[in-house]
Coordinates of C-alpha atoms in Angstrom, one line a residue:
X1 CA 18.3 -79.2 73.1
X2 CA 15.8 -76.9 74.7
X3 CA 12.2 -76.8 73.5
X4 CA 12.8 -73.1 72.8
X5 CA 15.5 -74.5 70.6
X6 CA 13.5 -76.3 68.7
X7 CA 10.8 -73.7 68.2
X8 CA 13.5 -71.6 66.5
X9 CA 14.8 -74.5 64.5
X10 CA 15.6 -72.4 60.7
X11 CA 14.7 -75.6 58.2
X12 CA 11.5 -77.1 57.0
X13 CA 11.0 -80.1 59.2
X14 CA 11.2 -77.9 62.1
X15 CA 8.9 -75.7 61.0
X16 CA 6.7 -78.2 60.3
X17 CA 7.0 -79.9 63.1
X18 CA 5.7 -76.2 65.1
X19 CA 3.0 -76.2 63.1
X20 CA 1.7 -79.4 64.5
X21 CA 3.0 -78.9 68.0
X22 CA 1.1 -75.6 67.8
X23 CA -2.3 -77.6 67.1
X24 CA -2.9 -76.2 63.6
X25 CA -5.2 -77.9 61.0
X26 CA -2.2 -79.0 58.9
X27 CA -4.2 -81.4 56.8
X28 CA -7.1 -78.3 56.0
X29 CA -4.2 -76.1 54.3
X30 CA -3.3 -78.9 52.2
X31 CA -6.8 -78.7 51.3
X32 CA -7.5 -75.3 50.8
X33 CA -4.2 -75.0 48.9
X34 CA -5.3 -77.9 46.5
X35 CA -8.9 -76.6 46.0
X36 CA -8.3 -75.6 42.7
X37 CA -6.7 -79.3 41.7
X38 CA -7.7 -80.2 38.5
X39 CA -7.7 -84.2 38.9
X40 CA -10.1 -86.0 41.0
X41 CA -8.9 -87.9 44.3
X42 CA -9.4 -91.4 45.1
X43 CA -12.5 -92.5 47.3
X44 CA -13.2 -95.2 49.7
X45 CA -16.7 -96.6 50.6
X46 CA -17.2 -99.1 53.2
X47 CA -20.7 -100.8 53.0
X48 CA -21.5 -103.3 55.7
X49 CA -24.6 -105.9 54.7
X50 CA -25.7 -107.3 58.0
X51 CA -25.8 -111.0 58.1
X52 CA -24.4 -112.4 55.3
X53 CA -26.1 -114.2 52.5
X54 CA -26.9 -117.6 51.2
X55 CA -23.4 -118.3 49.3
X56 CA -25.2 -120.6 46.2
X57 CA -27.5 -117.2 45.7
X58 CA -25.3 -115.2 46.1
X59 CA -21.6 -115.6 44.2
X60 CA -21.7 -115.4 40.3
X61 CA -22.1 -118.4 38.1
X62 CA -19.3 -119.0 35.3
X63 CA -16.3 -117.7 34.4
X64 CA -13.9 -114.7 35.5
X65 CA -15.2 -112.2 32.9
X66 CA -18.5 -113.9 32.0
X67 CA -20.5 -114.9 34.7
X68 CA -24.2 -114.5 35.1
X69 CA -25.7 -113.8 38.9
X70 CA -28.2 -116.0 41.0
X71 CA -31.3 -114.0 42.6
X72 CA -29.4 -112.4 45.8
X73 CA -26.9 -110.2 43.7
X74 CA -29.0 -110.4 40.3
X75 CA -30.2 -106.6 40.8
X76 CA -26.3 -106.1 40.3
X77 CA -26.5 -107.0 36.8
X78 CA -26.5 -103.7 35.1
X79 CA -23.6 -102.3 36.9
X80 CA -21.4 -105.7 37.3
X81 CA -19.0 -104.3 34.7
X82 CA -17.6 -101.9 37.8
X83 CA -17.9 -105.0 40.2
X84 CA -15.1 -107.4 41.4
X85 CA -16.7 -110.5 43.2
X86 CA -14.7 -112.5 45.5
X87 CA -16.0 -116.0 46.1
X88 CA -14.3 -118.2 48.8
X89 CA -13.5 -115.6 51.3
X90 CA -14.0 -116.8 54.9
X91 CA -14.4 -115.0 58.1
X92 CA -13.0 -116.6 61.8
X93 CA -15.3 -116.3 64.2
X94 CA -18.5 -114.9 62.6
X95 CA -21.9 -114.0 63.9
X96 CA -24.4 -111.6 65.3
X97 CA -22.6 -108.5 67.4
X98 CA -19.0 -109.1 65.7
X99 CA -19.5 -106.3 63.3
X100 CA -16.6 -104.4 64.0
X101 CA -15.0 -107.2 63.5
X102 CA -16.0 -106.7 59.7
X103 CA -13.2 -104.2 59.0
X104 CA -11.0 -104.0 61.9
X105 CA -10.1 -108.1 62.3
X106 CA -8.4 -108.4 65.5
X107 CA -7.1 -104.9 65.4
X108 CA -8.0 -102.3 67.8
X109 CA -8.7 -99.3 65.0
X110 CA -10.5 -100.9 61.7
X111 CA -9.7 -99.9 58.1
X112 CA -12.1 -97.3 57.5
X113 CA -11.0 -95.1 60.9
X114 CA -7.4 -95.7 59.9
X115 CA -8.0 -94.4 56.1
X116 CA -10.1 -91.6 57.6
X117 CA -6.4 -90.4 59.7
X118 CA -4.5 -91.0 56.4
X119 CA -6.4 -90.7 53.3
X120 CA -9.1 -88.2 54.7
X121 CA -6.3 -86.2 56.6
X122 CA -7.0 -83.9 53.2
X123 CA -10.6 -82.7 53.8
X124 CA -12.1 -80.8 56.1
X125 CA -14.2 -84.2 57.3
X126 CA -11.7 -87.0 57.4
X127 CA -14.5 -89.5 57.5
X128 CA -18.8 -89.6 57.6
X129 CA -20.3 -92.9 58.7
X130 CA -24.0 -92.8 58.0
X131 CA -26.7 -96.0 58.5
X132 CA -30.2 -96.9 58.2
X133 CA -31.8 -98.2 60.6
X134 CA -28.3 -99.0 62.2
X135 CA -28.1 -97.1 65.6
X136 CA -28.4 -99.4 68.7
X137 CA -26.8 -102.8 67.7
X138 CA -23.4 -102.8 67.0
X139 CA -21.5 -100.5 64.6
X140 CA -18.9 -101.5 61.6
X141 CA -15.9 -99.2 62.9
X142 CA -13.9 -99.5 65.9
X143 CA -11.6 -96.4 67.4
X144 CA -9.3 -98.0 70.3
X145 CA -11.8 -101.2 70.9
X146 CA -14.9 -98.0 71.0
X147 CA -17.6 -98.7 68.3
X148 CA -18.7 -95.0 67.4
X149 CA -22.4 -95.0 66.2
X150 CA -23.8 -93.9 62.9
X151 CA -25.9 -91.1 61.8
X152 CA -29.4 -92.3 60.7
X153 CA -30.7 -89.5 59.8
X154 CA -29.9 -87.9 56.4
X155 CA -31.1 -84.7 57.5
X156 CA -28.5 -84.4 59.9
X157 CA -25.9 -85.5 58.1
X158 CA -27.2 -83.0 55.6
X159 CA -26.7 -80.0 57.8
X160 CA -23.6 -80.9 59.4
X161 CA -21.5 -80.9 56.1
X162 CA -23.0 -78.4 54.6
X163 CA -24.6 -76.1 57.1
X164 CA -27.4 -73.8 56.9
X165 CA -26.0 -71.2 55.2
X166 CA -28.3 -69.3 52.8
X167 CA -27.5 -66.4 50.4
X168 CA -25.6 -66.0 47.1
X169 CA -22.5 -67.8 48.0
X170 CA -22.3 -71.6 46.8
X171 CA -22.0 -74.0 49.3
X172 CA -18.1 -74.9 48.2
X173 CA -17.6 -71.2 48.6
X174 CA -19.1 -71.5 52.5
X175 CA -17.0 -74.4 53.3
X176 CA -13.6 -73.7 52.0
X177 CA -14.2 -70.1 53.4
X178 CA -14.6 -71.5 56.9
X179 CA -11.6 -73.5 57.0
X180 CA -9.5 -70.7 55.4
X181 CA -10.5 -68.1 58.3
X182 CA -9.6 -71.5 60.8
X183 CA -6.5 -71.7 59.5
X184 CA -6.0 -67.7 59.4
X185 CA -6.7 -67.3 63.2
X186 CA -4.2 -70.3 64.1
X187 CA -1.7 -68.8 61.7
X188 CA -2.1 -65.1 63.7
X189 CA -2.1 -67.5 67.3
X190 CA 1.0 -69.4 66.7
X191 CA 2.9 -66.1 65.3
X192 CA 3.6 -64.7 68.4
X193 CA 5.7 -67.8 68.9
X194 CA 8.0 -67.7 66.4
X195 CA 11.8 -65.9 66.1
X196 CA 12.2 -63.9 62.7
X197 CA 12.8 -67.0 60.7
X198 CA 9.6 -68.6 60.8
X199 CA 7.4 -65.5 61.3
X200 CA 9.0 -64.9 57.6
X201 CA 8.0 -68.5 56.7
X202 CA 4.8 -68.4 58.4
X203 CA 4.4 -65.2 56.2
X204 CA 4.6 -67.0 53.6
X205 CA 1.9 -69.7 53.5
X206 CA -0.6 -67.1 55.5
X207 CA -0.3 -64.9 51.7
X208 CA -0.9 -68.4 50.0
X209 CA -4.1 -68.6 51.5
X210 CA -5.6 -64.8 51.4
X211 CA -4.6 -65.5 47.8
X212 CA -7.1 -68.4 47.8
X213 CA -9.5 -66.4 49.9
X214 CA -9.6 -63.5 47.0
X215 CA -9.9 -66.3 44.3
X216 CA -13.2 -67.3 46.2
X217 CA -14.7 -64.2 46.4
X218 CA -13.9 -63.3 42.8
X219 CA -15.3 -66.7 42.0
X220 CA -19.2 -66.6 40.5
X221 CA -22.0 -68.6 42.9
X222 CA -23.1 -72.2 41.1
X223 CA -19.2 -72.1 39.2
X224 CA -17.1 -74.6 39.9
X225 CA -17.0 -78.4 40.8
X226 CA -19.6 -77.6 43.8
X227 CA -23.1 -75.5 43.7
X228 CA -25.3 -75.0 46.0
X229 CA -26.4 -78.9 46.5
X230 CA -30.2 -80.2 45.7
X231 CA -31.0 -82.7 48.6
X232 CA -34.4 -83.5 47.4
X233 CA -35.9 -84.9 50.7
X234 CA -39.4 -85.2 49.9
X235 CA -41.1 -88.2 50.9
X236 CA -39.0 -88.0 54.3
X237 CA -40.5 -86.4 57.3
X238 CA -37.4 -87.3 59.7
X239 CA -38.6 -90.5 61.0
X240 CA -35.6 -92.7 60.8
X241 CA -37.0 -95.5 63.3
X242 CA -39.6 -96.3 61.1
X243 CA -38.9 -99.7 58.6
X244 CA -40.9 -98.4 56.0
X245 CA -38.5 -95.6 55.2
X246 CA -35.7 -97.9 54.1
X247 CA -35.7 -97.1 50.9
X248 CA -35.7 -93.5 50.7
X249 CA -33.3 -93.2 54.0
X250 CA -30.3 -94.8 52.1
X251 CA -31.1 -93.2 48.8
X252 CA -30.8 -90.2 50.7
X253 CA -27.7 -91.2 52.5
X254 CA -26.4 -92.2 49.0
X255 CA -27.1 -89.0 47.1
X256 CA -25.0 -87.0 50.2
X257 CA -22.3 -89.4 49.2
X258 CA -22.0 -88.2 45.8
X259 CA -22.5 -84.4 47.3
X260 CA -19.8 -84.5 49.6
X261 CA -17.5 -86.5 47.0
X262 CA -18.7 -83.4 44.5
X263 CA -17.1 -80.6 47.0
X264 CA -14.4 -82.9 48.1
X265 CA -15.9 -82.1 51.7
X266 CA -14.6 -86.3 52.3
X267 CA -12.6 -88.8 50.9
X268 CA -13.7 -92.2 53.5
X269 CA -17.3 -93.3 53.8
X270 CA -19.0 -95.6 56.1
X271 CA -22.7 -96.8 55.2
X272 CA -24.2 -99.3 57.2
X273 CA -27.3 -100.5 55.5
X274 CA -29.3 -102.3 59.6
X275 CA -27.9 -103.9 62.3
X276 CA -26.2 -106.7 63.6
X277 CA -29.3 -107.9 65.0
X278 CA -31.2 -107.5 61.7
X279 CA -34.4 -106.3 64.0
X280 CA -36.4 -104.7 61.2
X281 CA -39.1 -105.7 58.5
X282 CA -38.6 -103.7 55.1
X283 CA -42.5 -104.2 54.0
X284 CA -41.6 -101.9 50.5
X285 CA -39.9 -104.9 49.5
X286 CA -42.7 -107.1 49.9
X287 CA -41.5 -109.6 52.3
X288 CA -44.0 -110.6 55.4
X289 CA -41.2 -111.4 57.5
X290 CA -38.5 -109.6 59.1
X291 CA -35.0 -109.6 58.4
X292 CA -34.2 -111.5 61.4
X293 CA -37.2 -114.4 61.3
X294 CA -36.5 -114.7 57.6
X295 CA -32.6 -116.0 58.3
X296 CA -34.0 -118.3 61.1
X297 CA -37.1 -120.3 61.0
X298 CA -38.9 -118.8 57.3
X299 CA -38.1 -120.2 53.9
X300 CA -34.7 -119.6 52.3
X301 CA -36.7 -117.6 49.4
X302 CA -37.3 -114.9 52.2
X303 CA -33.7 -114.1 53.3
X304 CA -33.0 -114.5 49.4
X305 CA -35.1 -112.2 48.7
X306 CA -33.7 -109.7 51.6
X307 CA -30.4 -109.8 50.4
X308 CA -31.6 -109.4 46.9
X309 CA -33.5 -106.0 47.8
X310 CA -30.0 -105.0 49.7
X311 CA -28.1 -105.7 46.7
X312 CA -30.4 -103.3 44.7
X313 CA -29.8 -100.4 47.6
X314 CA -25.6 -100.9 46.6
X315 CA -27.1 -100.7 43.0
X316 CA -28.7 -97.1 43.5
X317 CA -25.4 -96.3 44.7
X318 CA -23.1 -97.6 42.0
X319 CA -24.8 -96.4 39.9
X320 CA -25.3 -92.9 41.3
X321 CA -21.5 -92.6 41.3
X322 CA -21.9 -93.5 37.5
X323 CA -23.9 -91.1 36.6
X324 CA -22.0 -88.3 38.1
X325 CA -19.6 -86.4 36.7
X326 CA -16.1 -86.0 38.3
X327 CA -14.0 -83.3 39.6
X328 CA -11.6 -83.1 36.7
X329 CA -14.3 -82.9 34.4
X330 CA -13.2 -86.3 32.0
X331 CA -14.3 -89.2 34.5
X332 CA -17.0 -90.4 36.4
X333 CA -17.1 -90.9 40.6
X334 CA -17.4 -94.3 39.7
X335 CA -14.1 -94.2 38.3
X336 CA -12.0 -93.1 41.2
X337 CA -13.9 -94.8 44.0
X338 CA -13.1 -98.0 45.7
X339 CA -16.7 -99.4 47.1
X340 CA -15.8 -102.3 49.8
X341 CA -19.2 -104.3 50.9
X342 CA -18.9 -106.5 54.0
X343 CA -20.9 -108.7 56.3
X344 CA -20.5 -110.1 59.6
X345 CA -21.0 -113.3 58.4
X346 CA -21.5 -115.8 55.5
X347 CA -24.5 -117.8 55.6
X348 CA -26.8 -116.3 58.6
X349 CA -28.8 -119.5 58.3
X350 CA -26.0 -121.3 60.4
X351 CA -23.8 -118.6 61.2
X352 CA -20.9 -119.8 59.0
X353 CA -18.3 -117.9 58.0
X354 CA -17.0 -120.0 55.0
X355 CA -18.0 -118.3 51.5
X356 CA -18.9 -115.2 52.8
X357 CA -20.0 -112.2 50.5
X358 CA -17.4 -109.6 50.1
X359 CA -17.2 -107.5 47.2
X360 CA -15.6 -104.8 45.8
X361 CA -17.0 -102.2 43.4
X362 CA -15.7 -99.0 41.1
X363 CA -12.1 -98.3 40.2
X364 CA -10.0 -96.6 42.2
X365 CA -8.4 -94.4 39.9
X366 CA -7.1 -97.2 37.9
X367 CA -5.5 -99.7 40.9
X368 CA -8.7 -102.4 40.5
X369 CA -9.6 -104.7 37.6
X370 CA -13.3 -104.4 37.8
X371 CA -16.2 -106.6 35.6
X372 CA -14.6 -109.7 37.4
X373 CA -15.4 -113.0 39.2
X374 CA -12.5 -114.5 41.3
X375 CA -11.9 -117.4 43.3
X376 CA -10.1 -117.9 46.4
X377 CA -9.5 -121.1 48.4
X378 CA -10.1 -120.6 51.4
X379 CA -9.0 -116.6 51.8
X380 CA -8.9 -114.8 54.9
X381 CA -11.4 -111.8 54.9
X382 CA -8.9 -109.6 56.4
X383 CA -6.6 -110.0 53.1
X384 CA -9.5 -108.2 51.9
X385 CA -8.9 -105.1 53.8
X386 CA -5.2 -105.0 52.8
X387 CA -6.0 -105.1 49.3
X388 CA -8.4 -102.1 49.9
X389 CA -5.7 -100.5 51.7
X390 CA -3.5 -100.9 49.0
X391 CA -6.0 -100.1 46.3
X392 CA -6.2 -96.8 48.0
X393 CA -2.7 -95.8 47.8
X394 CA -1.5 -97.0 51.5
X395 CA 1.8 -98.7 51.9
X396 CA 0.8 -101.7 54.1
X397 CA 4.7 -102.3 54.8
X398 CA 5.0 -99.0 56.6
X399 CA 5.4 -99.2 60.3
X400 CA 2.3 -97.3 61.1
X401 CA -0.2 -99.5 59.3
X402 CA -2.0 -102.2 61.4
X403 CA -1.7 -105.2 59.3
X404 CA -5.1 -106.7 59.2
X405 CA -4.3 -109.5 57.2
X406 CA -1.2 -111.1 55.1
X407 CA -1.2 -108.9 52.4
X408 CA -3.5 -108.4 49.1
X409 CA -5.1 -111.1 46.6
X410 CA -4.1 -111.8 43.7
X411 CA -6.1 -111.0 40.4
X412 CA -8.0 -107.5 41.9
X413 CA -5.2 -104.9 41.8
X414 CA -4.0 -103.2 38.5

């Protein structure tokens, strides 16, 4: 059958398959077409820890749902109820510039790039990776064996998923307007291509969305799910090289998480909280020596003490998501978010990669069994991933899924 053939194919899948061929934003009407949804979507967050953490200060004390946590995840305490920690995970081949290795395994594409193509394919960003004080050494995703880098400046990342616009019109407003005119001009382009058939059907979903357009403009500024955001940056002059800016860097990186989750703007999130190389003092947490010099060479207390002050930045954003209100109005972010925090390694002290300290965090929209401790013999850190993957809605038998690992644990799923 010719290709003309095809463009004049009178059913559904045909059509469809125009629609792509003719290099539409397919996933963006979906998006604008849902806008209105009343129930709130799942979430993914992928946190990467750089250098592991001393496993006997690290993993809980006790028993599956009452367990009490050493200094290094102790500033977890007062949100461990949304927590699922996972002691006896091991990693193969651990160490310093592996990162990617983190949530890709020995695949070419990790996790969170893969979820951005499937689970973001709904918003108009299928995926933001931020970082502090990441740039430089390494990065936690992998895109056909390329490590794309971070944004490390809040600022940035501000301005890029919400734009400058000023005026009356709420920032949800703005964005859902832009996509709706992208999608408008691609519908008028690919037109001219069509026999009667699918001009008729292309008709059709080109009414669907001035419909939505006319709903937005009748639609008062501040109402809805999204306002005009408040990014308070004060205290931040831009200066993201700068150690003692740790702090207020991620807390800014973590309050745009919530943002973007609030207008739906993305669905997949990668944080990375440093580098691979862990070349950076954090002197707001009180520690004389850097990151680095306190896994090798300084007293344990110190790189104890480091991963105690990282476990209080995943805090801050637990529970930001907590505290916030959902989409459909009955739930917390909390509640329909899957937070996934890795490392490169287990102990960084000897470069190990027995015990390392993966967690999980929120629930998913009901698919994890949070406020636990569980024990694994000896896992494989990629079984991790699946069990993410599957948390999140993806079938990990279907042919297009990379198969990280052997499947999911046991004891996190609903």
């Amino acid at each position: 059958m010719s290709k003309k053939s095809n463009l004049i194919m009178p059913n559904r899948r045909g059509f469809l398959k125009t629609l792509a061929g003719a290099s539409l934003v397919a996933s963006n009407m979906f998006w604008v077409r849902s806008a209105f949804a009343a129930d709130a979507p799942k979430r993914v967050i992928f946190v990467y820890v750089p250098d592991g953490a001393i496993p006997e200060a690290w993993h809980p004390r006790g028993s599956e749902t009452s367990f009490t946590l050493p200094a290094s995840s102790a500033p977890l305490e007062s949100v461990k109820q949304h927590c699922i920690f996972l002691n006896g995970i091991n990693m193969n081949n651990p160490g310093h510039g592996l990162t990617s290795k983190t949530l890709a395994g020995d695949q070419t594409t990790s996790l969170d790039i893969f979820m951005a193509k499937t689970l973001g394919a709904a918003t108009p960003f299928s995926q933001i990776q931020l970082g502090v004080i990441s740039n430089g050494h390494g990065s936690a995703s992998r895109l056909n064996w390329s490590e794309p880098a971070y944004e490390d400046n809040p600022l940035n990342a501000f301005d890029r998923l919400f734009g400058a616009g000023a005026g009356t019109e709420d920032v949800a407003t703005r964005k859902k307007r832009r996509v709706l005119d992208t999608n408008l001009e691609a519908l008028n382009q690919l037109r001219r291509k069509l026999g009667g058939f699918e001009q008729s059907r292309l008709d059709e979903h080109t009414a669907a969305i001035e419909k939505i357009e006319s709903r937005l403009t009748a639609t008062p500024a501040g109402g809805g799910a999204c306002t005009n955001p408040v990014f308070n940056t004060s205290g931040f002059g831009g200066n993201t090289g700068s150690d003692v800016n740790f702090e207020i860097i991620s807390e800014l990186q973590m309050d745009l998480i919530a943002l973007a989750f609030k207008c739906d703007l993305t669905r997949v999130v990668s944080l990375m909280l440093g580098n691979h190389q862990a070349d950076f003092a954090i002197p707001e947490a009180d520690i004389d020596s850097s990151y680095h010099q306190s896994i090798h060479g300084r007293p344990a207390e110190d790189y104890i003490a480091y991963r105690s002050y990282f476990s209080e930045r995943l805090r801050y954003l637990i529970q930001t998501l907590a505290d916030t209100d959902d989409i459909d109005g009955s739930s917390k972010m909390i509640d329909n978010t899957i937070i996934l925090q890795v490392s490169d390694m287990a102990d960084g002290r000897f470069h190990s990669g027995d015990n390392a300290p993966y967690m999980l965090a929120g629930g998913g929209g009901g698919s994890l069994r949070r406020g636990r401790s569980l024990s694994f013999n000896g896992a494989d850190y990629r079984d991790v991933l699946d069990t993410a993957a599957v948390a999140a809605g993806i079938n990990i038998e279907s042919g297009g899924y990379p198969g990280y690992g052997n499947g999911t644990l046991s004891g996190i799923l609903s």
